[in-house]
PDB file of C-alpha atoms in Angstrom:
ATOM      1  CA  MET C  30     -27.204  -8.108 -10.541  1.00  0.00           C
ATOM      2  CA  GLY C  31     -27.996 -11.205  -8.566  1.00  0.00           C
ATOM      3  CA  SER C  32     -25.531 -13.453  -6.827  1.00  0.00           C
ATOM      4  CA  SER C  33     -23.962 -16.200  -8.920  1.00  0.00           C
ATOM      5  CA  GLU C  34     -21.879 -18.202  -6.505  1.00  0.00           C
ATOM      6  CA  SER C  35     -21.168 -20.869  -9.130  1.00  0.00           C
ATOM      7  CA  HIS C  36     -18.753 -18.362 -10.680  1.00  0.00           C
ATOM      8  CA  ILE C  37     -16.862 -17.753  -7.433  1.00  0.00           C
ATOM      9  CA  HIS C  38     -14.053 -20.125  -6.499  1.00  0.00           C
ATOM     10  CA  PRO C  39     -11.448 -18.172  -4.501  1.00  0.00           C
ATOM     11  CA  GLU C  40      -9.450 -21.250  -3.519  1.00  0.00           C
ATOM     12  CA  GLN C  41      -9.079 -22.178  -7.194  1.00  0.00           C
ATOM     13  CA  ASP C  42      -8.936 -18.733  -8.778  1.00  0.00           C
ATOM     14  CA  LEU C  43      -6.576 -16.840  -6.474  1.00  0.00           C
ATOM     15  CA  VAL C  44      -2.830 -17.416  -6.174  1.00  0.00           C
ATOM     16  CA  ASP C  45      -1.170 -18.541  -2.948  1.00  0.00           C
ATOM     17  CA  LEU C  46      -0.375 -15.283  -1.151  1.00  0.00           C
ATOM     18  CA  SER C  47       1.880 -16.711   1.556  1.00  0.00           C
ATOM     19  CA  GLY C  48       4.686 -14.237   2.225  1.00  0.00           C
ATOM     20  CA  ARG C  49       2.837 -11.422   0.408  1.00  0.00           C
ATOM     21  CA  VAL C  50       1.713  -8.186   2.062  1.00  0.00           C
ATOM     22  CA  ALA C  51      -1.556  -6.422   1.248  1.00  0.00           C
ATOM     23  CA  ILE C  52      -3.424  -3.281   2.301  1.00  0.00           C
ATOM     24  CA  VAL C  53      -7.195  -2.961   1.975  1.00  0.00           C
ATOM     25  CA  THR C  54      -8.704   0.412   2.876  1.00  0.00           C
ATOM     26  CA  GLY C  55     -12.198   0.635   4.287  1.00  0.00           C
ATOM     27  CA  ALA C  56     -11.885  -2.984   5.381  1.00  0.00           C
ATOM     28  CA  ASN C  57     -13.771  -2.783   8.662  1.00  0.00           C
ATOM     29  CA  SER C  58     -17.155  -3.419   6.998  1.00  0.00           C
ATOM     30  CA  GLY C  59     -18.994  -4.025   3.748  1.00  0.00           C
ATOM     31  CA  ILE C  60     -17.137  -4.956   0.596  1.00  0.00           C
ATOM     32  CA  GLY C  61     -13.735  -4.123   2.056  1.00  0.00           C
ATOM     33  CA  LEU C  62     -14.177  -6.606   4.892  1.00  0.00           C
ATOM     34  CA  TYR C  63     -14.719  -9.403   2.408  1.00  0.00           C
ATOM     35  CA  ILE C  64     -11.994  -8.313   0.007  1.00  0.00           C
ATOM     36  CA  LEU C  65      -9.632  -8.720   2.924  1.00  0.00           C
ATOM     37  CA  LEU C  66     -11.204 -12.050   3.931  1.00  0.00           C
ATOM     38  CA  HIS C  67     -10.594 -13.510   0.467  1.00  0.00           C
ATOM     39  CA  LEU C  68      -6.950 -12.385   0.576  1.00  0.00           C
ATOM     40  CA  VAL C  69      -6.172 -13.473   4.127  1.00  0.00           C
ATOM     41  CA  ARG C  70      -7.672 -16.896   3.413  1.00  0.00           C
ATOM     42  CA  ARG C  71      -5.064 -17.261   0.664  1.00  0.00           C
ATOM     43  CA  GLY C  72      -2.266 -16.535   3.149  1.00  0.00           C
ATOM     44  CA  ALA C  73      -1.568 -12.813   2.760  1.00  0.00           C
ATOM     45  CA  LYS C  74      -0.501 -10.595   5.614  1.00  0.00           C
ATOM     46  CA  CYS C  75      -3.335  -8.086   5.372  1.00  0.00           C
ATOM     47  CA  TYR C  76      -3.402  -4.602   6.793  1.00  0.00           C
ATOM     48  CA  LEU C  77      -6.980  -3.735   7.651  1.00  0.00           C
ATOM     49  CA  ALA C  78      -7.096   0.014   7.108  1.00  0.00           C
ATOM     50  CA  ALA C  79      -9.761   1.651   9.268  1.00  0.00           C
ATOM     51  CA  ARG C  80     -10.187   4.816  11.310  1.00  0.00           C
ATOM     52  CA  SER C  81     -10.293   3.297  14.796  1.00  0.00           C
ATOM     53  CA  ARG C  82      -8.931   0.305  16.660  1.00  0.00           C
ATOM     54  CA  GLU C  83     -12.410  -0.387  18.018  1.00  0.00           C
ATOM     55  CA  LYS C  84     -13.796  -0.774  14.490  1.00  0.00           C
ATOM     56  CA  ALA C  85     -10.792  -2.818  13.436  1.00  0.00           C
ATOM     57  CA  ASP C  86     -11.049  -5.174  16.407  1.00  0.00           C
ATOM     58  CA  ALA C  87     -14.770  -5.673  15.739  1.00  0.00           C
ATOM     59  CA  ALA C  88     -14.025  -6.389  12.085  1.00  0.00           C
ATOM     60  CA  ILE C  89     -11.314  -8.914  12.942  1.00  0.00           C
ATOM     61  CA  ALA C  90     -13.734 -10.668  15.284  1.00  0.00           C
ATOM     62  CA  ARG C  91     -16.290 -10.824  12.461  1.00  0.00           C
ATOM     63  CA  LEU C  92     -13.697 -12.243  10.078  1.00  0.00           C
ATOM     64  CA  LYS C  93     -12.764 -14.956  12.538  1.00  0.00           C
ATOM     65  CA  GLU C  94     -16.442 -15.852  12.869  1.00  0.00           C
ATOM     66  CA  GLU C  95     -16.673 -16.108   9.072  1.00  0.00           C
ATOM     67  CA  GLY C  96     -13.708 -18.474   9.158  1.00  0.00           C
ATOM     68  CA  LEU C  97     -10.183 -17.623   8.044  1.00  0.00           C
ATOM     69  CA  GLY C  98      -9.508 -20.987   6.452  1.00  0.00           C
ATOM     70  CA  PRO C  99      -6.929 -23.674   7.144  1.00  0.00           C
ATOM     71  CA  HIS C 100      -3.814 -21.629   6.317  1.00  0.00           C
ATOM     72  CA  PRO C 101      -4.665 -17.958   6.844  1.00  0.00           C
ATOM     73  CA  GLY C 102      -2.336 -15.033   6.796  1.00  0.00           C
ATOM     74  CA  GLU C 103      -2.148 -12.336   9.440  1.00  0.00           C
ATOM     75  CA  ILE C 104      -4.484  -9.371   9.976  1.00  0.00           C
ATOM     76  CA  VAL C 105      -3.013  -6.095  11.249  1.00  0.00           C
ATOM     77  CA  TRP C 106      -4.860  -2.858  11.932  1.00  0.00           C
ATOM     78  CA  LEU C 107      -3.666   0.130   9.915  1.00  0.00           C
ATOM     79  CA  ASN C 108      -4.826   3.450  11.347  1.00  0.00           C
ATOM     80  CA  ILE C 109      -5.992   5.508   8.369  1.00  0.00           C
ATOM     81  CA  ASN C 110      -8.056   8.660   8.015  1.00  0.00           C
ATOM     82  CA  LEU C 111      -8.874   9.599   4.437  1.00  0.00           C
ATOM     83  CA  THR C 112     -10.777  12.757   5.394  1.00  0.00           C
ATOM     84  CA  ASP C 113      -7.406  14.530   5.538  1.00  0.00           C
ATOM     85  CA  PRO C 114      -4.705  13.895   2.877  1.00  0.00           C
ATOM     86  CA  ARG C 115      -2.011  14.755   5.437  1.00  0.00           C
ATOM     87  CA  LYS C 116      -3.171  11.940   7.694  1.00  0.00           C
ATOM     88  CA  ALA C 117      -3.354   9.571   4.723  1.00  0.00           C
ATOM     89  CA  LYS C 118       0.310  10.350   3.999  1.00  0.00           C
ATOM     90  CA  GLU C 119       1.258   9.883   7.672  1.00  0.00           C
ATOM     91  CA  CYS C 120      -0.418   6.467   7.625  1.00  0.00           C
ATOM     92  CA  ALA C 121       1.576   5.454   4.553  1.00  0.00           C
ATOM     93  CA  GLU C 122       4.804   6.666   6.151  1.00  0.00           C
ATOM     94  CA  TRP C 123       4.086   4.597   9.254  1.00  0.00           C
ATOM     95  CA  PHE C 124       3.530   1.544   7.054  1.00  0.00           C
ATOM     96  CA  LEU C 125       6.866   2.172   5.329  1.00  0.00           C
ATOM     97  CA  SER C 126       8.548   2.045   8.709  1.00  0.00           C
ATOM     98  CA  GLN C 127       7.013  -1.378   9.416  1.00  0.00           C
ATOM     99  CA  GLU C 128       7.284  -3.379   6.196  1.00  0.00           C
ATOM    100  CA  SER C 129       9.932  -4.179   3.605  1.00  0.00           C
ATOM    101  CA  ARG C 130       7.458  -5.060   0.842  1.00  0.00           C
ATOM    102  CA  LEU C 131       3.950  -4.271  -0.411  1.00  0.00           C
ATOM    103  CA  ASP C 132       2.468  -6.583  -3.021  1.00  0.00           C
ATOM    104  CA  ILE C 133      -1.193  -5.567  -3.102  1.00  0.00           C
ATOM    105  CA  LEU C 134      -2.908  -2.232  -2.488  1.00  0.00           C
ATOM    106  CA  VAL C 135      -6.705  -2.125  -2.684  1.00  0.00           C
ATOM    107  CA  ASN C 136      -8.085   1.413  -2.478  1.00  0.00           C
ATOM    108  CA  ASN C 137     -11.634   0.552  -1.480  1.00  0.00           C
ATOM    109  CA  ALA C 138     -12.728   3.105   1.142  1.00  0.00           C
ATOM    110  CA  ALA C 139     -15.147   5.721  -0.149  1.00  0.00           C
ATOM    111  CA  LYS C 140     -17.845   8.166   0.782  1.00  0.00           C
ATOM    112  CA  ILE C 141     -21.074   6.902  -0.789  1.00  0.00           C
ATOM    113  CA  LEU C 142     -24.070   8.964  -1.890  1.00  0.00           C
ATOM    114  CA  GLY C 143     -24.589  11.896   0.410  1.00  0.00           C
ATOM    115  CA  PRO C 144     -24.980  15.661   0.539  1.00  0.00           C
ATOM    116  CA  TYR C 145     -22.202  17.881  -0.719  1.00  0.00           C
ATOM    117  CA  ALA C 146     -19.860  19.155   1.977  1.00  0.00           C
ATOM    118  CA  GLN C 147     -16.391  20.640   2.251  1.00  0.00           C
ATOM    119  CA  THR C 148     -13.486  19.824   4.521  1.00  0.00           C
ATOM    120  CA  ALA C 149     -12.029  22.417   6.883  1.00  0.00           C
ATOM    121  CA  ASP C 150      -9.651  23.315   4.038  1.00  0.00           C
ATOM    122  CA  GLY C 151     -12.557  24.153   1.743  1.00  0.00           C
ATOM    123  CA  VAL C 152     -12.255  21.134  -0.549  1.00  0.00           C
ATOM    124  CA  SER C 153     -15.089  18.802  -1.564  1.00  0.00           C
ATOM    125  CA  ASP C 154     -15.058  16.042   1.039  1.00  0.00           C
ATOM    126  CA  SER C 155     -16.211  13.504  -1.563  1.00  0.00           C
ATOM    127  CA  MET C 156     -13.183  14.265  -3.710  1.00  0.00           C
ATOM    128  CA  VAL C 157     -10.868  14.239  -0.703  1.00  0.00           C
ATOM    129  CA  VAL C 158     -12.027  10.849   0.615  1.00  0.00           C
ATOM    130  CA  ASN C 159     -12.601   9.147  -2.732  1.00  0.00           C
ATOM    131  CA  HIS C 160      -9.673  10.511  -4.734  1.00  0.00           C
ATOM    132  CA  ILE C 161      -7.204  13.025  -3.236  1.00  0.00           C
ATOM    133  CA  SER C 162      -6.364  11.077  -0.060  1.00  0.00           C
ATOM    134  CA  PRO C 163      -6.091   7.695  -1.844  1.00  0.00           C
ATOM    135  CA  PHE C 164      -3.876   9.408  -4.448  1.00  0.00           C
ATOM    136  CA  ASN C 165      -1.601  10.794  -1.716  1.00  0.00           C
ATOM    137  CA  PHE C 166      -1.615   7.503   0.193  1.00  0.00           C
ATOM    138  CA  THR C 167      -0.675   5.531  -2.914  1.00  0.00           C
ATOM    139  CA  LYS C 168       1.918   8.066  -4.034  1.00  0.00           C
ATOM    140  CA  THR C 169       3.699   7.728  -0.684  1.00  0.00           C
ATOM    141  CA  LEU C 170       3.716   3.925  -0.951  1.00  0.00           C
ATOM    142  CA  LEU C 171       4.876   3.722  -4.568  1.00  0.00           C
ATOM    143  CA  SER C 172       8.610   3.605  -3.825  1.00  0.00           C
ATOM    144  CA  LEU C 173       8.107   0.453  -1.747  1.00  0.00           C
ATOM    145  CA  MET C 174       5.804  -1.105  -4.324  1.00  0.00           C
ATOM    146  CA  GLU C 175       8.356  -0.398  -7.057  1.00  0.00           C
ATOM    147  CA  ARG C 176      11.086  -2.101  -5.009  1.00  0.00           C
ATOM    148  CA  THR C 177       8.773  -5.058  -4.362  1.00  0.00           C
ATOM    149  CA  ALA C 178       8.124  -5.333  -8.104  1.00  0.00           C
ATOM    150  CA  GLN C 179      11.842  -5.949  -8.653  1.00  0.00           C
ATOM    151  CA  LEU C 180      11.919  -8.972  -6.338  1.00  0.00           C
ATOM    152  CA  PRO C 181      11.967 -12.491  -7.819  1.00  0.00           C
ATOM    153  CA  TYR C 182       8.501 -13.910  -8.604  1.00  0.00           C
ATOM    154  CA  SER C 183       6.815 -10.643  -7.632  1.00  0.00           C
ATOM    155  CA  ASP C 184       3.398  -9.633  -8.910  1.00  0.00           C
ATOM    156  CA  VAL C 185       2.554  -6.175  -7.591  1.00  0.00           C
ATOM    157  CA  ARG C 186      -0.965  -4.876  -8.142  1.00  0.00           C
ATOM    158  CA  ILE C 187      -2.976  -1.750  -7.363  1.00  0.00           C
ATOM    159  CA  VAL C 188      -6.753  -2.137  -7.375  1.00  0.00           C
ATOM    160  CA  ASN C 189      -8.934   0.965  -7.284  1.00  0.00           C
ATOM    161  CA  VAL C 190     -12.556   0.200  -6.460  1.00  0.00           C
ATOM    162  CA  SER C 191     -14.756   2.311  -8.708  1.00  0.00           C
ATOM    163  CA  SER C 192     -18.415   1.943  -9.669  1.00  0.00           C
ATOM    164  CA  VAL C 193     -20.772   1.738 -12.619  1.00  0.00           C
ATOM    165  CA  ALA C 194     -21.733   5.260 -11.482  1.00  0.00           C
ATOM    166  CA  HIS C 195     -18.634   6.516 -13.318  1.00  0.00           C
ATOM    167  CA  ARG C 196     -20.740   6.263 -16.485  1.00  0.00           C
ATOM    168  CA  TRP C 197     -23.369   8.763 -15.330  1.00  0.00           C
ATOM    169  CA  VAL C 198     -21.405  12.026 -15.005  1.00  0.00           C
ATOM    170  CA  PRO C 199     -22.513  14.864 -17.329  1.00  0.00           C
ATOM    171  CA  ASN C 200     -19.700  16.849 -18.992  1.00  0.00           C
ATOM    172  CA  PRO C 201     -16.907  15.999 -16.524  1.00  0.00           C
ATOM    173  CA  ARG C 202     -13.947  18.324 -16.053  1.00  0.00           C
ATOM    174  CA  TYR C 203     -10.902  17.960 -13.815  1.00  0.00           C
ATOM    175  CA  ASP C 204      -8.834  20.922 -14.970  1.00  0.00           C
ATOM    176  CA  SER C 205      -9.204  23.227 -11.970  1.00  0.00           C
ATOM    177  CA  PHE C 206      -9.834  23.495  -8.253  1.00  0.00           C
ATOM    178  CA  GLU C 207     -13.309  24.794  -9.094  1.00  0.00           C
ATOM    179  CA  ALA C 208     -14.034  21.637 -11.097  1.00  0.00           C
ATOM    180  CA  PHE C 209     -12.935  19.466  -8.158  1.00  0.00           C
ATOM    181  CA  ASN C 210     -15.316  21.428  -5.943  1.00  0.00           C
ATOM    182  CA  ASN C 211     -18.338  21.061  -8.230  1.00  0.00           C
ATOM    183  CA  ASP C 212     -21.447  20.246  -6.183  1.00  0.00           C
ATOM    184  CA  PHE C 213     -23.536  19.402  -9.289  1.00  0.00           C
ATOM    185  CA  SER C 214     -26.425  21.355  -7.809  1.00  0.00           C
ATOM    186  CA  ASP C 215     -27.353  22.542 -11.284  1.00  0.00           C
ATOM    187  CA  THR C 216     -27.937  18.967 -12.456  1.00  0.00           C
ATOM    188  CA  TYR C 217     -30.631  16.368 -11.958  1.00  0.00           C
ATOM    189  CA  LYS C 218     -29.615  13.885  -9.237  1.00  0.00           C
ATOM    190  CA  ALA C 219     -26.808  16.020  -7.835  1.00  0.00           C
ATOM    191  CA  LYS C 220     -25.757  13.452  -5.201  1.00  0.00           C
ATOM    192  CA  THR C 221     -25.509  10.671  -7.787  1.00  0.00           C
ATOM    193  CA  ASN C 222     -23.507  12.870 -10.153  1.00  0.00           C
ATOM    194  CA  LEU C 223     -21.132  13.917  -7.372  1.00  0.00           C
ATOM    195  CA  TYR C 224     -20.500  10.300  -6.412  1.00  0.00           C
ATOM    196  CA  GLY C 225     -20.095   9.292 -10.058  1.00  0.00           C
ATOM    197  CA  TYR C 226     -17.637  12.149 -10.567  1.00  0.00           C
ATOM    198  CA  THR C 227     -15.353  10.707  -7.873  1.00  0.00           C
ATOM    199  CA  LYS C 228     -15.721   7.192  -9.266  1.00  0.00           C
ATOM    200  CA  LEU C 229     -14.834   8.411 -12.767  1.00  0.00           C
ATOM    201  CA  ALA C 230     -11.752   9.958 -11.183  1.00  0.00           C
ATOM    202  CA  ASN C 231     -10.830   6.499  -9.864  1.00  0.00           C
ATOM    203  CA  VAL C 232     -10.855   5.011 -13.372  1.00  0.00           C
ATOM    204  CA  LEU C 233      -9.003   7.932 -14.953  1.00  0.00           C
ATOM    205  CA  TRP C 234      -6.356   7.866 -12.208  1.00  0.00           C
ATOM    206  CA  THR C 235      -5.898   4.129 -12.706  1.00  0.00           C
ATOM    207  CA  ASN C 236      -5.350   4.627 -16.436  1.00  0.00           C
ATOM    208  CA  GLU C 237      -2.803   7.384 -15.868  1.00  0.00           C
ATOM    209  CA  LEU C 238      -0.992   5.351 -13.207  1.00  0.00           C
ATOM    210  CA  GLN C 239      -0.656   2.440 -15.621  1.00  0.00           C
ATOM    211  CA  ARG C 240       0.532   4.686 -18.442  1.00  0.00           C
ATOM    212  CA  ARG C 241       3.257   6.097 -16.196  1.00  0.00           C
ATOM    213  CA  PHE C 242       4.273   2.630 -14.998  1.00  0.00           C
ATOM    214  CA  ASP C 243       4.537   1.400 -18.572  1.00  0.00           C
ATOM    215  CA  ASP C 244       6.497   4.449 -19.744  1.00  0.00           C
ATOM    216  CA  ALA C 245       8.975   3.957 -16.881  1.00  0.00           C
ATOM    217  CA  GLY C 246       9.196   0.179 -17.358  1.00  0.00           C
ATOM    218  CA  ILE C 247       7.826  -0.476 -13.863  1.00  0.00           C
ATOM    219  CA  PRO C 248       6.160  -3.924 -13.685  1.00  0.00           C
ATOM    220  CA  ILE C 249       3.116  -2.951 -11.596  1.00  0.00           C
ATOM    221  CA  THR C 250      -0.430  -3.735 -12.733  1.00  0.00           C
ATOM    222  CA  ALA C 251      -3.111  -1.141 -11.938  1.00  0.00           C
ATOM    223  CA  MET C 252      -6.804  -1.951 -12.414  1.00  0.00           C
ATOM    224  CA  ALA C 253     -10.148  -0.322 -11.688  1.00  0.00           C
ATOM    225  CA  VAL C 254     -13.016  -2.520 -10.500  1.00  0.00           C
ATOM    226  CA  HIS C 255     -16.779  -2.263 -10.339  1.00  0.00           C
ATOM    227  CA  PRO C 256     -17.624  -4.773  -7.577  1.00  0.00           C
ATOM    228  CA  GLY C 257     -21.245  -5.080  -8.651  1.00  0.00           C
ATOM    229  CA  ASN C 258     -24.433  -3.828  -7.075  1.00  0.00           C
ATOM    230  CA  VAL C 259     -23.902  -4.898  -3.486  1.00  0.00           C
ATOM    231  CA  MET C 260     -26.107  -4.885  -0.387  1.00  0.00           C
ATOM    232  CA  SER C 261     -23.262  -3.419   1.636  1.00  0.00           C
ATOM    233  CA  GLU C 262     -23.897  -1.965   5.059  1.00  0.00           C
ATOM    234  CA  GLY C 263     -23.571   1.502   3.582  1.00  0.00           C
ATOM    235  CA  ASN C 264     -26.228   0.794   0.972  1.00  0.00           C
ATOM    236  CA  VAL C 265     -28.556  -0.802   3.520  1.00  0.00           C
ATOM    237  CA  LYS C 266     -28.237   2.333   5.679  1.00  0.00           C
ATOM    238  CA  LEU C 267     -28.812   4.564   2.651  1.00  0.00           C
ATOM    239  CA  PHE C 268     -31.897   2.676   1.467  1.00  0.00           C
ATOM    240  CA  THR C 269     -33.324   2.518   5.000  1.00  0.00           C
ATOM    241  CA  SER C 270     -33.213   6.319   5.184  1.00  0.00           C
ATOM    242  CA  LEU C 271     -35.563   6.567   2.197  1.00  0.00           C
ATOM    243  CA  THR C 272     -39.347   6.438   2.173  1.00  0.00           C
ATOM    244  CA  PHE C 273     -40.400   2.767   2.199  1.00  0.00           C
ATOM    245  CA  GLY C 274     -36.777   1.945   3.033  1.00  0.00           C
ATOM    246  CA  ARG C 275     -37.443  -1.536   4.401  1.00  0.00           C
ATOM    247  CA  LEU C 276     -39.378  -2.474   1.288  1.00  0.00           C
ATOM    248  CA  ILE C 277     -36.600  -1.080  -0.910  1.00  0.00           C
ATOM    249  CA  ASN C 278     -34.008  -3.104   0.990  1.00  0.00           C
ATOM    250  CA  TRP C 279     -36.046  -6.263   0.581  1.00  0.00           C
ATOM    251  CA  GLY C 280     -36.536  -5.689  -3.136  1.00  0.00           C
ATOM    252  CA  PHE C 281     -32.907  -4.869  -3.838  1.00  0.00           C
ATOM    253  CA  SER C 282     -31.731  -7.850  -1.794  1.00  0.00           C
ATOM    254  CA  LEU C 283     -33.323 -10.100  -4.418  1.00  0.00           C
ATOM    255  CA  PHE C 284     -31.054  -8.733  -7.134  1.00  0.00           C
ATOM    256  CA  PHE C 285     -27.983  -7.292  -5.404  1.00  0.00           C
ATOM    257  CA  LEU C 286     -24.861  -9.228  -4.447  1.00  0.00           C
ATOM    258  CA  SER C 287     -24.043 -10.110  -0.868  1.00  0.00           C
ATOM    259  CA  PRO C 288     -20.964  -8.309   0.554  1.00  0.00           C
ATOM    260  CA  LEU C 289     -19.053 -11.622   0.402  1.00  0.00           C
ATOM    261  CA  ASP C 290     -19.734 -11.919  -3.325  1.00  0.00           C
ATOM    262  CA  GLY C 291     -19.190  -8.183  -3.807  1.00  0.00           C
ATOM    263  CA  GLY C 292     -15.726  -8.508  -2.318  1.00  0.00           C
ATOM    264  CA  TYR C 293     -14.775 -11.208  -4.784  1.00  0.00           C
ATOM    265  CA  THR C 294     -14.079  -9.180  -7.952  1.00  0.00           C
ATOM    266  CA  PRO C 295     -11.704  -6.682  -6.247  1.00  0.00           C
ATOM    267  CA  ALA C 296      -9.964  -9.649  -4.568  1.00  0.00           C
ATOM    268  CA  TRP C 297      -9.836 -11.392  -7.950  1.00  0.00           C
ATOM    269  CA  ALA C 298      -8.161  -8.345  -9.479  1.00  0.00           C
ATOM    270  CA  ALA C 299      -5.705  -8.310  -6.568  1.00  0.00           C
ATOM    271  CA  ALA C 300      -4.731 -11.977  -6.747  1.00  0.00           C
ATOM    272  CA  ALA C 301      -6.200 -13.889  -9.695  1.00  0.00           C
ATOM    273  CA  LYS C 302      -4.089 -16.609 -11.274  1.00  0.00           C
ATOM    274  CA  LYS C 303      -5.491 -15.573 -14.646  1.00  0.00           C
ATOM    275  CA  ILE C 304      -3.933 -12.118 -14.303  1.00  0.00           C
ATOM    276  CA  ALA C 305      -0.610 -13.575 -13.155  1.00  0.00           C
ATOM    277  CA  GLU C 306      -0.541 -15.645 -16.338  1.00  0.00           C
ATOM    278  CA  ASN C 307      -1.247 -12.682 -18.641  1.00  0.00           C
ATOM    279  CA  ARG C 308      -0.673  -9.387 -16.876  1.00  0.00           C
ATOM    280  CA  GLY C 309      -0.468  -7.445 -20.117  1.00  0.00           C
ATOM    281  CA  ALA C 310      -4.125  -8.124 -20.828  1.00  0.00           C
ATOM    282  CA  TYR C 311      -5.214  -6.511 -17.570  1.00  0.00           C
ATOM    283  CA  LYS C 312      -2.982  -3.450 -17.267  1.00  0.00           C
ATOM    284  CA  GLY C 313      -5.092  -0.351 -16.758  1.00  0.00           C
ATOM    285  CA  LYS C 314      -8.304  -2.281 -17.384  1.00  0.00           C
ATOM    286  CA  TYR C 315     -11.799  -2.014 -15.931  1.00  0.00           C
ATOM    287  CA  ILE C 316     -13.067  -5.243 -14.358  1.00  0.00           C
ATOM    288  CA  VAL C 317     -16.620  -6.212 -13.422  1.00  0.00           C
ATOM    289  CA  PRO C 318     -18.182  -9.284 -11.743  1.00  0.00           C
ATOM    290  CA  PHE C 319     -16.996 -11.872 -11.730  1.00  0.00           C
ATOM    291  CA  GLY C 320     -13.509 -11.149 -13.023  1.00  0.00           C
ATOM    292  CA  LEU C 321     -14.645  -9.999 -16.464  1.00  0.00           C
ATOM    293  CA  LEU C 322     -13.078  -7.287 -18.598  1.00  0.00           C
ATOM    294  CA  GLU C 323     -15.423  -4.511 -19.674  1.00  0.00           C
ATOM    295  CA  GLU C 324     -14.728  -1.281 -21.500  1.00  0.00           C
ATOM    296  CA  ALA C 325     -15.152   1.723 -19.248  1.00  0.00           C
ATOM    297  CA  SER C 326     -17.149   4.763 -20.335  1.00  0.00           C
ATOM    298  CA  PRO C 327     -15.892   6.937 -23.214  1.00  0.00           C
ATOM    299  CA  ASP C 328     -15.027   9.688 -20.714  1.00  0.00           C
ATOM    300  CA  ALA C 329     -13.044   7.203 -18.621  1.00  0.00           C
ATOM    301  CA  LEU C 330     -10.873   6.468 -21.657  1.00  0.00           C
ATOM    302  CA  ARG C 331     -10.022  10.103 -22.368  1.00  0.00           C
ATOM    303  CA  GLU C 332      -6.306  10.735 -21.942  1.00  0.00           C
ATOM    304  CA  ASP C 333      -6.877  14.500 -21.655  1.00  0.00           C
ATOM    305  CA  LEU C 334      -9.202  14.046 -18.665  1.00  0.00           C
ATOM    306  CA  ALA C 335      -6.734  11.659 -17.018  1.00  0.00           C
ATOM    307  CA  ALA C 336      -3.881  14.134 -17.519  1.00  0.00           C
ATOM    308  CA  ASP C 337      -5.972  17.032 -16.172  1.00  0.00           C
ATOM    309  CA  LEU C 338      -6.965  14.990 -13.128  1.00  0.00           C
ATOM    310  CA  TRP C 339      -3.351  14.132 -12.312  1.00  0.00           C
ATOM    311  CA  VAL C 340      -2.049  17.683 -12.767  1.00  0.00           C
ATOM    312  CA  THR C 341      -4.851  19.280 -10.739  1.00  0.00           C
ATOM    313  CA  THR C 342      -4.481  16.722  -7.943  1.00  0.00           C
ATOM    314  CA  GLU C 343      -0.758  17.401  -7.698  1.00  0.00           C
ATOM    315  CA  ARG C 344      -1.405  21.146  -7.744  1.00  0.00           C
ATOM    316  CA  ILE C 345      -3.901  20.896  -4.881  1.00  0.00           C
ATOM    317  CA  LEU C 346      -1.540  18.701  -2.846  1.00  0.00           C
ATOM    318  CA  GLU C 347       1.208  21.295  -3.293  1.00  0.00           C
ATOM    319  CA  GLN C 348      -1.120  24.252  -2.615  1.00  0.00           C
ATOM    320  CA  TYR C 349      -2.209  22.848   0.736  1.00  0.00           C
ATOM    321  CA  LYS C 350       1.211  21.344   1.495  1.00  0.00           C
ATOM    322  CA  TRP C 351      -0.363  17.881   1.740  1.00  0.00           C
ATOM    323  CA  ALA C 352       2.211  16.100  -0.409  1.00  0.00           C
TER     324      ALA C 352
END
């Protein structure tokens, strides 16, 4: 998908975020950096969630070079490590000690295509980084987000950055620890299927979150987003590692979005005026560039898969005492 900047008007499309607080994970580079830039330019106090102060400081310097706009919000480093769900929870607890509100949470950080590996606890690292840790992080923050949603003129949103790769998973299951640890080695394109499996989990989790919010009468809007095919730093590194990598990068750059444009749709989901005017139309929905509704895959709409995913995630968190 090529860039179409004529469709991108953050100053017009996004609400004034002055006085609002946001978290963007994986915001030290790539899409996350520009999601945060769009939000801070609209006045939000943005927590840049990254694993080291050095990376965060370098990212903040880059953002200032890009230009924060005439009335920017504040950028604060949030020390997060999604490779361990315990550390993700500790990060959320630290945030709770610092802030009295949380209006926007963008779960963007992810492990991209790569070989299968397990954490020291024996759990698929792709599932830990891309689903279990974000689940635990969000779960810990929910009480604050629910309180924020009761404030006057509030508009609390959770945006989970997924991918078109969620459509490519063969026969997905989430009903056991063994399913979570599937390495897809018995399938064609095992790395792609593993990544897609985690991205399908993002959409299913979003749907189940929204169902639970609605059942409890909690006015929070959860959405899953495909940011587009983006020439992020992670993708550039991935393509460069391949045979004829430089040629591949050049070819894809003709059709892929820039990271600035790639950051727009998640930022749009987090702060669009259009959603504020009709939140019911966007609850639990799947959004693609640039701010368009699209039906997710048939598997992503399965309530049984979403329920299995939630139950198994909770079971694993309890088993390892991560919750």
